[in-house]
């Protein structure tokens, strides 16, 4: 019964879900029409807000591109390939592949959301080595495994609340920072982590499709794009001139590259020794670059690895500005704030965590960035829960604000399973040379969404802080 329901949902997505870019266009129109009908704004106001937001995510888009290609470049190195070969010798069934990919992915994204690219590489390489793996379902497993990031070290909302002089303090909504002991270190968050680590891999095993006909990676390969007989080392060798030259010596110099590696490693040690376990996108990209340089050994080999790893990132480059435009409509017309106020006004002392959770999920469709979303709806939600907490001890009010903020984060993360924005981070690796689109993947995520929507709703309502 579960398998038939999964097949039905997958078929519905295949039939009705458009390309991710068309999805972004439709969201733009829906958000714009919503602002026009609900707010006292003109069509020109909406278009200006759309344009004002259009380029707000350029830096973020560049970070995502670099996370993808630098992470993939590491995976193309001989050392990583040998490691995956060694692991795959102990994995001999599709069920083991799904379980391992989800479990390891959950652990990776606890450290940093950018580490999803490592999960992508592991999943793709296992699919090439283990027969009978349903590749679209495996890609859905990778995407699903990113759900722990809001509970981990790179979670933007708890880190924002713990940042001195953040915008909530500057605007008088908060009078001091909220330490991460109230958010990331809370009983609620620890319980959420262990719930995902235990139940998510088991749920995937229960929901796994039995049918793999025409769904294995070998069935979906686009032969012209995937055929590459030369290793990176062999391609670098083939580019040498037929006679000795200084240019070839520099292009293939170990010494030049290792000098940069030593400089990079020196800064990485300095960064963590002086700033603690501060894992942001920039330091992750820097670590990936230095690691790639170390593993590929010469400049020419690293150039070739980057060329191969960057062949499929066009979706990120041109679609992120459209999502930023949607975010602009929500932010600059006041639509996001209005929605936050509406949801917050319905809440009471018992129900506020669920309404915060629901708000995080709904607004995520228009603002698919936890930090950006919280900048829009956070003030309304925090003001509402502060009113609910009038007369309570200060520490209890802080716990209420922390629970509401975590609920927004959990809702934002889980609702990614229903929209393909962050799938743009997965597909450059999982779909390189493979005939697969978002519509082939998203149907497999509906049942996991329903299961964990119920579980997370109960946790945000009833789990102690």
C-alpha positions as a Python dict, from the first residue, in 0.01 Angstrom:
ca = {
    (1, 'X'): (0, 0, 0),
    (2, 'X'): (278, 245, 95),
    (3, 'X'): (469, 162, -222),
    (4, 'X'): (159, 215, -439),
    (5, 'X'): (94, 550, -269),
    (6, 'X'): (457, 651, -327),
    (7, 'X'): (430, 553, -693),
    (8, 'X'): (108, 754, -727),
    (9, 'X'): (266, 1066, -574),
    (10, 'X'): (572, 1027, -795),
    (11, 'X'): (349, 1001, -1101),
    (12, 'X'): (158, 1315, -1000),
    (13, 'X'): (484, 1511, -969),
    (14, 'X'): (607, 1376, -1302),
    (15, 'X'): (283, 1481, -1469),
    (16, 'X'): (230, 1823, -1313),
    (17, 'X'): (557, 1960, -1174),
    (18, 'X'): (732, 2188, -1425),
    (19, 'X'): (1103, 2255, -1458),
    (20, 'X'): (1259, 2424, -1151),
    (21, 'X'): (1291, 2751, -1345),
    (22, 'X'): (921, 2747, -1441),
    (23, 'X'): (845, 2675, -1072),
    (24, 'X'): (1038, 2993, -981),
    (25, 'X'): (841, 3193, -1240),
    (26, 'X'): (508, 3064, -1105),
    (27, 'X'): (612, 3147, -747),
    (28, 'X'): (705, 3498, -862),
    (29, 'X'): (360, 3551, -1014),
    (30, 'X'): (175, 3399, -715),
    (31, 'X'): (370, 3616, -468),
    (32, 'X'): (316, 3927, -678),
    (33, 'X'): (-58, 3866, -713),
    (34, 'X'): (-82, 3793, -339),
    (35, 'X'): (85, 4125, -256),
    (36, 'X'): (-143, 4312, -497),
    (37, 'X'): (-465, 4162, -359),
    (38, 'X'): (-375, 4181, 11),
    (39, 'X'): (-174, 4502, 44),
    (40, 'X'): (-227, 4860, -66),
    (41, 'X'): (44, 4847, -331),
    (42, 'X'): (38, 4908, -704),
    (43, 'X'): (160, 4674, -974),
    (44, 'X'): (457, 4908, -1027),
    (45, 'X'): (543, 4890, -655),
    (46, 'X'): (554, 4511, -681),
    (47, 'X'): (773, 4518, -993),
    (48, 'X'): (1012, 4767, -828),
    (49, 'X'): (1029, 4545, -515),
    (50, 'X'): (1096, 4244, -741),
    (51, 'X'): (1383, 4425, -911),
    (52, 'X'): (1523, 4562, -582),
    (53, 'X'): (1549, 4207, -451),
    (54, 'X'): (1666, 4050, -779),
    (55, 'X'): (2036, 4086, -704),
    (56, 'X'): (2028, 4042, -325),
    (57, 'X'): (2145, 3679, -342),
    (58, 'X'): (2436, 3723, -583),
    (59, 'X'): (2698, 3671, -311),
    (60, 'X'): (2505, 3373, -176),
    (61, 'X'): (2469, 3223, -525),
    (62, 'X'): (2845, 3254, -581),
    (63, 'X'): (2908, 3084, -247),
    (64, 'X'): (2677, 2798, -345),
    (65, 'X'): (2849, 2758, -684),
    (66, 'X'): (3191, 2744, -517),
    (67, 'X'): (3071, 2500, -251),
    (68, 'X'): (2942, 2269, -526),
    (69, 'X'): (3239, 2278, -763),
    (70, 'X'): (3515, 2280, -499),
    (71, 'X'): (3347, 1990, -314),
    (72, 'X'): (3300, 1795, -637),
    (73, 'X'): (3660, 1865, -732),
    (74, 'X'): (3776, 1695, -411),
    (75, 'X'): (3563, 1393, -498),
    (76, 'X'): (3737, 1362, -836),
    (77, 'X'): (4074, 1312, -668),
    (78, 'X'): (4230, 961, -668),
    (79, 'X'): (4239, 948, -285),
    (80, 'X'): (3863, 999, -247),
    (81, 'X'): (3784, 754, -526),
    (82, 'X'): (3993, 488, -349),
    (83, 'X'): (3812, 561, -22),
    (84, 'X'): (3469, 524, -184),
    (85, 'X'): (3586, 204, -357),
    (86, 'X'): (3688, 67, -17),
    (87, 'X'): (3352, 162, 139),
    (88, 'X'): (3151, 18, -151),
    (89, 'X'): (3308, -324, -96),
    (90, 'X'): (3106, -344, 228),
    (91, 'X'): (2781, -222, 68),
    (92, 'X'): (2613, -468, -165),
    (93, 'X'): (2242, -385, -173),
    (94, 'X'): (2029, -82, -265),
    (95, 'X'): (1877, -76, 85),
    (96, 'X'): (2223, -39, 238),
    (97, 'X'): (2299, 244, -7),
    (98, 'X'): (1983, 437, 85),
    (99, 'X'): (2041, 387, 459),
    (100, 'X'): (2411, 485, 451),
    (101, 'X'): (2353, 791, 230),
    (102, 'X'): (2075, 929, 452),
    (103, 'X'): (2255, 858, 779),
    (104, 'X'): (2593, 997, 668),
    (105, 'X'): (2422, 1292, 499),
    (106, 'X'): (2241, 1380, 823),
    (107, 'X'): (2574, 1376, 1007),
    (108, 'X'): (2752, 1582, 739),
    (109, 'X'): (2491, 1858, 730),
    (110, 'X'): (2496, 1882, 1110),
    (111, 'X'): (2848, 2018, 1062),
    (112, 'X'): (2770, 2243, 766),
    (113, 'X'): (2492, 2270, 509),
    (114, 'X'): (2762, 2292, 240),
    (115, 'X'): (2869, 1936, 319),
    (116, 'X'): (2566, 1809, 129),
    (117, 'X'): (2795, 1808, -176),
    (118, 'X'): (3003, 1535, -9),
    (119, 'X'): (2683, 1332, 38),
    (120, 'X'): (2608, 1387, -333),
    (121, 'X'): (2947, 1253, -433),
    (122, 'X'): (2916, 948, -206),
    (123, 'X'): (2565, 870, -335),
    (124, 'X'): (2662, 903, -701),
    (125, 'X'): (2970, 685, -666),
    (126, 'X'): (2777, 416, -474),
    (127, 'X'): (2508, 417, -744),
    (128, 'X'): (2779, 346, -1002),
    (129, 'X'): (2906, 50, -801),
    (130, 'X'): (2591, -115, -656),
    (131, 'X'): (2334, -270, -888),
    (132, 'X'): (1961, -214, -845),
    (133, 'X'): (1969, 140, -698),
    (134, 'X'): (1673, 359, -795),
    (135, 'X'): (1871, 672, -885),
    (136, 'X'): (1590, 935, -863),
    (137, 'X'): (1496, 795, -521),
    (138, 'X'): (1863, 803, -415),
    (139, 'X'): (1880, 1170, -519),
    (140, 'X'): (1572, 1231, -303),
    (141, 'X'): (1755, 1058, -15),
    (142, 'X'): (2045, 1303, -55),
    (143, 'X'): (1809, 1602, -52),
    (144, 'X'): (1618, 1462, 248),
    (145, 'X'): (1942, 1413, 443),
    (146, 'X'): (2002, 1791, 456),
    (147, 'X'): (1726, 1835, 717),
    (148, 'X'): (1961, 1836, 1015),
    (149, 'X'): (2141, 2154, 909),
    (150, 'X'): (1908, 2384, 1107),
    (151, 'X'): (1996, 2188, 1419),
    (152, 'X'): (2370, 2203, 1359),
    (153, 'X'): (2673, 2430, 1369),
    (154, 'X'): (2575, 2635, 1061),
    (155, 'X'): (2213, 2701, 1161),
    (156, 'X'): (2162, 3068, 1076),
    (157, 'X'): (1874, 3160, 1309),
    (158, 'X'): (2034, 3042, 1639),
    (159, 'X'): (2366, 3196, 1530),
    (160, 'X'): (2189, 3524, 1453),
    (161, 'X'): (2022, 3530, 1796),
    (162, 'X'): (2364, 3481, 1956),
    (163, 'X'): (2528, 3761, 1752),
    (164, 'X'): (2612, 4082, 1935),
    (165, 'X'): (2419, 4390, 1818),
    (166, 'X'): (2210, 4191, 1567),
    (167, 'X'): (1919, 4360, 1389),
    (168, 'X'): (1668, 4240, 1650),
    (169, 'X'): (1869, 4412, 1926),
    (170, 'X'): (1923, 4725, 1714),
    (171, 'X'): (1547, 4754, 1656),
    (172, 'X'): (1467, 4702, 2025),
    (173, 'X'): (1284, 4371, 1975),
    (174, 'X'): (1544, 4193, 2190),
    (175, 'X'): (1748, 4360, 2463),
    (176, 'X'): (2033, 4106, 2462),
    (177, 'X'): (2167, 3807, 2273),
    (178, 'X'): (2017, 3462, 2324),
    (179, 'X'): (2301, 3212, 2383),
    (180, 'X'): (2306, 2896, 2173),
    (181, 'X'): (2255, 2696, 2495),
    (182, 'X'): (1888, 2802, 2466),
    (183, 'X'): (1863, 2697, 2099),
    (184, 'X'): (2121, 2455, 1957),
    (185, 'X'): (2199, 2314, 2303),
    (186, 'X'): (1836, 2286, 2413),
    (187, 'X'): (1663, 1958, 2494),
    (188, 'X'): (1426, 2025, 2205),
    (189, 'X'): (1707, 2058, 1952),
    (190, 'X'): (1904, 1758, 2079),
    (191, 'X'): (1585, 1551, 2068),
    (192, 'X'): (1518, 1670, 1712),
    (193, 'X'): (1869, 1564, 1605),
    (194, 'X'): (1840, 1213, 1749),
    (195, 'X'): (1486, 1175, 1613),
    (196, 'X'): (1611, 1248, 1262),
    (197, 'X'): (1922, 1032, 1295),
    (198, 'X'): (1717, 732, 1411),
    (199, 'X'): (1386, 765, 1227),
    (200, 'X'): (1488, 923, 894),
    (201, 'X'): (1701, 630, 767),
    (202, 'X'): (1438, 382, 889),
    (203, 'X'): (1158, 577, 718),
    (204, 'X'): (1354, 578, 393),
    (205, 'X'): (1396, 199, 413),
    (206, 'X'): (1021, 155, 463),
    (207, 'X'): (935, 395, 179),
    (208, 'X'): (1197, 270, -70),
    (209, 'X'): (1051, 174, -408),
    (210, 'X'): (1095, -186, -520),
    (211, 'X'): (1080, -101, -889),
    (212, 'X'): (1411, 7, -1042),
    (213, 'X'): (1327, -59, -1406),
    (214, 'X'): (1482, 215, -1620),
    (215, 'X'): (1571, 400, -1296),
    (216, 'X'): (1932, 288, -1239),
    (217, 'X'): (2211, 534, -1309),
    (218, 'X'): (2326, 328, -1608),
    (219, 'X'): (1977, 359, -1761),
    (220, 'X'): (1976, 738, -1721),
    (221, 'X'): (2324, 820, -1846),
    (222, 'X'): (2364, 1052, -2142),
    (223, 'X'): (2653, 869, -2303),
    (224, 'X'): (2799, 1162, -2493),
    (225, 'X'): (2828, 1371, -2178),
    (226, 'X'): (2957, 1100, -1949),
    (227, 'X'): (3219, 938, -2161),
    (228, 'X'): (3559, 1048, -2044),
    (229, 'X'): (3826, 782, -2084),
    (230, 'X'): (4116, 989, -1956),
    (231, 'X'): (4185, 1029, -1587),
    (232, 'X'): (4268, 1380, -1466),
    (233, 'X'): (4635, 1284, -1443),
    (234, 'X'): (4632, 1146, -1799),
    (235, 'X'): (4454, 1454, -1937),
    (236, 'X'): (4710, 1681, -1769),
    (237, 'X'): (4988, 1472, -1925),
    (238, 'X'): (4827, 1493, -2270),
    (239, 'X'): (4827, 1875, -2257),
    (240, 'X'): (5204, 1894, -2234),
    (241, 'X'): (5403, 2020, -2533),
    (242, 'X'): (5602, 1759, -2731),
    (243, 'X'): (5922, 1928, -2612),
    (244, 'X'): (6052, 2042, -2272),
    (245, 'X'): (5923, 2383, -2168),
    (246, 'X'): (5918, 2608, -1863),
    (247, 'X'): (5542, 2661, -1904),
    (248, 'X'): (5477, 2288, -1864),
    (249, 'X'): (5708, 2274, -1563),
    (250, 'X'): (5508, 2548, -1392),
    (251, 'X'): (5172, 2402, -1496),
    (252, 'X'): (5266, 2067, -1344),
    (253, 'X'): (5473, 2191, -1051),
    (254, 'X'): (5419, 2025, -712),
    (255, 'X'): (5621, 2295, -539),
    (256, 'X'): (5410, 2594, -650),
    (257, 'X'): (5088, 2426, -545),
    (258, 'X'): (5222, 2305, -211),
    (259, 'X'): (5334, 2659, -118),
    (260, 'X'): (4971, 2773, -157),
    (261, 'X'): (4851, 2467, 37),
    (262, 'X'): (5085, 2548, 330),
    (263, 'X'): (4966, 2910, 329),
    (264, 'X'): (4604, 2791, 327),
    (265, 'X'): (4651, 2535, 603),
    (266, 'X'): (4823, 2799, 815),
    (267, 'X'): (4520, 3027, 788),
    (268, 'X'): (4275, 2742, 862),
    (269, 'X'): (4463, 2663, 1185),
    (270, 'X'): (4463, 3034, 1274),
    (271, 'X'): (4091, 3067, 1198),
    (272, 'X'): (3978, 2789, 1429),
    (273, 'X'): (4229, 2866, 1702),
    (274, 'X'): (4124, 3232, 1716),
    (275, 'X'): (3749, 3208, 1638),
    (276, 'X'): (3653, 2869, 1776),
    (277, 'X'): (3441, 2625, 1575),
    (278, 'X'): (3318, 2895, 1337),
    (279, 'X'): (3200, 2709, 1025),
    (280, 'X'): (3058, 2959, 776),
    (281, 'X'): (3028, 2931, 398),
    (282, 'X'): (3348, 3124, 330),
    (283, 'X'): (3573, 2910, 549),
    (284, 'X'): (3409, 2594, 410),
    (285, 'X'): (3484, 2705, 54),
    (286, 'X'): (3840, 2791, 153),
    (287, 'X'): (3889, 2449, 318),
    (288, 'X'): (3749, 2276, 8),
    (289, 'X'): (3983, 2472, -221),
    (290, 'X'): (4295, 2402, -13),
    (291, 'X'): (4198, 2034, 23),
    (292, 'X'): (4144, 2006, -352),
    (293, 'X'): (4483, 2164, -422),
    (294, 'X'): (4647, 1921, -182),
    (295, 'X'): (4479, 1613, -328),
    (296, 'X'): (4530, 1701, -696),
    (297, 'X'): (4896, 1799, -637),
    (298, 'X'): (4958, 2018, -946),
    (299, 'X'): (4794, 2333, -1087),
    (300, 'X'): (4702, 2167, -1419),
    (301, 'X'): (4531, 1871, -1253),
    (302, 'X'): (4334, 2104, -1028),
    (303, 'X'): (4228, 2316, -1327),
    (304, 'X'): (4103, 2004, -1507),
    (305, 'X'): (3915, 1884, -1197),
    (306, 'X'): (3745, 2225, -1162),
    (307, 'X'): (3652, 2225, -1530),
    (308, 'X'): (3487, 1885, -1493),
    (309, 'X'): (3310, 1974, -1168),
    (310, 'X'): (3168, 2305, -1296),
    (311, 'X'): (3002, 2173, -1611),
    (312, 'X'): (2650, 2160, -1463),
    (313, 'X'): (2600, 2470, -1244),
    (314, 'X'): (2396, 2684, -1483),
    (315, 'X'): (2077, 2631, -1280),
    (316, 'X'): (2226, 2803, -976),
    (317, 'X'): (2371, 3090, -1178),
    (318, 'X'): (2051, 3210, -1343),
    (319, 'X'): (1774, 3085, -1110),
    (320, 'X'): (1894, 3233, -781),
    (321, 'X'): (1822, 3592, -894),
    (322, 'X'): (1458, 3492, -957),
    (323, 'X'): (1423, 3352, -605),
    (324, 'X'): (1589, 3670, -477),
    (325, 'X'): (1324, 3866, -668),
    (326, 'X'): (1048, 3670, -489),
    (327, 'X'): (1225, 3751, -161),
    (328, 'X'): (1227, 4119, -268),
    (329, 'X'): (849, 4119, -318),
    (330, 'X'): (799, 3962, 26),
    (331, 'X'): (1041, 4200, 195),
    (332, 'X'): (993, 4536, 26),
    (333, 'X'): (614, 4530, -17),
    (334, 'X'): (564, 4422, 345),
    (335, 'X'): (392, 4096, 241),
    (336, 'X'): (623, 3879, 452),
    (337, 'X'): (575, 4094, 761),
    (338, 'X'): (198, 4092, 709),
    (339, 'X'): (194, 3714, 684),
    (340, 'X'): (408, 3685, 999),
    (341, 'X'): (169, 3917, 1187),
    (342, 'X'): (-132, 3714, 1072),
    (343, 'X'): (14, 3384, 1187),
    (344, 'X'): (139, 3532, 1515),
    (345, 'X'): (-201, 3686, 1594),
    (346, 'X'): (-362, 3340, 1597),
    (347, 'X'): (-119, 3203, 1858),
    (348, 'X'): (-158, 3153, 2233),
    (349, 'X'): (66, 3011, 2506),
    (350, 'X'): (-13, 2654, 2397),
    (351, 'X'): (-20, 2688, 2018),
    (352, 'X'): (249, 2947, 1940),
    (353, 'X'): (522, 2687, 1856),
    (354, 'X'): (300, 2526, 1592),
    (355, 'X'): (209, 2860, 1433),
    (356, 'X'): (578, 2957, 1423),
    (357, 'X'): (656, 2619, 1266),
    (358, 'X'): (380, 2665, 1009),
    (359, 'X'): (496, 3020, 930),
    (360, 'X'): (852, 2897, 871),
    (361, 'X'): (726, 2637, 627),
    (362, 'X'): (489, 2861, 432),
    (363, 'X'): (715, 3165, 397),
    (364, 'X'): (1001, 2938, 286),
    (365, 'X'): (833, 2894, -52),
    (366, 'X'): (881, 3263, -120),
    (367, 'X'): (1200, 3322, 81),
    (368, 'X'): (1405, 2999, 63),
    (369, 'X'): (1672, 3120, 303),
    (370, 'X'): (1640, 3072, 679),
    (371, 'X'): (1827, 3394, 763),
    (372, 'X'): (1639, 3597, 502),
    (373, 'X'): (1305, 3454, 609),
    (374, 'X'): (1370, 3525, 977),
    (375, 'X'): (1461, 3884, 893),
    (376, 'X'): (1109, 3920, 749),
    (377, 'X'): (887, 3721, 990),
    (378, 'X'): (1111, 3700, 1299),
    (379, 'X'): (1021, 4042, 1445),
    (380, 'X'): (645, 3974, 1424),
    (381, 'X'): (677, 3628, 1579),
    (382, 'X'): (908, 3741, 1861),
    (383, 'X'): (688, 4039, 1946),
    (384, 'X'): (383, 3810, 1955),
    (385, 'X'): (544, 3554, 2187),
    (386, 'X'): (676, 3833, 2411),
    (387, 'X'): (317, 3951, 2456),
    (388, 'X'): (213, 3594, 2533),
    (389, 'X'): (489, 3577, 2795),
    (390, 'X'): (400, 3899, 2978),
    (391, 'X'): (422, 3837, 3352),
    (392, 'X'): (644, 3530, 3318),
    (393, 'X'): (1004, 3518, 3451),
    (394, 'X'): (1267, 3654, 3211),
    (395, 'X'): (1431, 3314, 3164),
    (396, 'X'): (1100, 3155, 3067),
    (397, 'X'): (1036, 3432, 2812),
    (398, 'X'): (1380, 3363, 2663),
    (399, 'X'): (1287, 2995, 2636),
    (400, 'X'): (959, 3086, 2464),
    (401, 'X'): (1141, 3305, 2210),
    (402, 'X'): (1399, 3029, 2155),
    (403, 'X'): (1131, 2764, 2099),
    (404, 'X'): (947, 2986, 1849),
    (405, 'X'): (1271, 3065, 1664),
    (406, 'X'): (1368, 2698, 1643),
    (407, 'X'): (1016, 2614, 1522),
    (408, 'X'): (1056, 2864, 1236),
    (409, 'X'): (1389, 2703, 1147),
    (410, 'X'): (1249, 2347, 1153),
    (411, 'X'): (950, 2447, 940),
    (412, 'X'): (1173, 2625, 691),
    (413, 'X'): (1399, 2323, 655),
    (414, 'X'): (1130, 2055, 621),
    (415, 'X'): (927, 2248, 363),
    (416, 'X'): (1230, 2234, 132),
    (417, 'X'): (1110, 1880, 59),
    (418, 'X'): (816, 2028, -131),
    (419, 'X'): (1004, 2285, -339),
    (420, 'X'): (1318, 2250, -553),
    (421, 'X'): (1523, 2558, -458),
    (422, 'X'): (1805, 2379, -273),
    (423, 'X'): (1781, 2089, -517),
    (424, 'X'): (1982, 2328, -736),
    (425, 'X'): (2273, 2251, -503),
    (426, 'X'): (2229, 1874, -544),
    (427, 'X'): (2162, 1842, -917),
    (428, 'X'): (2495, 1982, -1046),
    (429, 'X'): (2658, 1668, -903),
    (430, 'X'): (2379, 1410, -908),
    (431, 'X'): (2254, 1508, -1256),
    (432, 'X'): (2591, 1564, -1428),
    (433, 'X'): (2560, 1359, -1749),
    (434, 'X'): (2238, 1202, -1617),
    (435, 'X'): (1886, 1242, -1759),
    (436, 'X'): (1710, 1348, -1440),
    (437, 'X'): (1505, 1654, -1341),
    (438, 'X'): (1343, 1789, -1025),
    (439, 'X'): (1008, 1633, -1122),
    (440, 'X'): (1169, 1285, -1120),
    (441, 'X'): (1276, 1337, -757),
    (442, 'X'): (1024, 1549, -568),
    (443, 'X'): (741, 1291, -562),
    (444, 'X'): (952, 1063, -343),
    (445, 'X'): (974, 1337, -78),
    (446, 'X'): (602, 1388, -12),
    (447, 'X'): (555, 1094, 227),
    (448, 'X'): (875, 1174, 425),
    (449, 'X'): (745, 1532, 451),
    (450, 'X'): (408, 1419, 590),
    (451, 'X'): (568, 1180, 840),
    (452, 'X'): (817, 1432, 975),
    (453, 'X'): (568, 1721, 966),
    (454, 'X'): (362, 1527, 1222),
    (455, 'X'): (668, 1429, 1429),
    (456, 'X'): (821, 1776, 1431),
    (457, 'X'): (487, 1943, 1508),
    (458, 'X'): (452, 1724, 1818),
    (459, 'X'): (811, 1792, 1924),
    (460, 'X'): (790, 2172, 1894),
    (461, 'X'): (464, 2166, 2091),
    (462, 'X'): (545, 1923, 2371),
    (463, 'X'): (920, 1854, 2398),
    (464, 'X'): (1073, 2041, 2695),
    (465, 'X'): (1339, 2307, 2634),
}
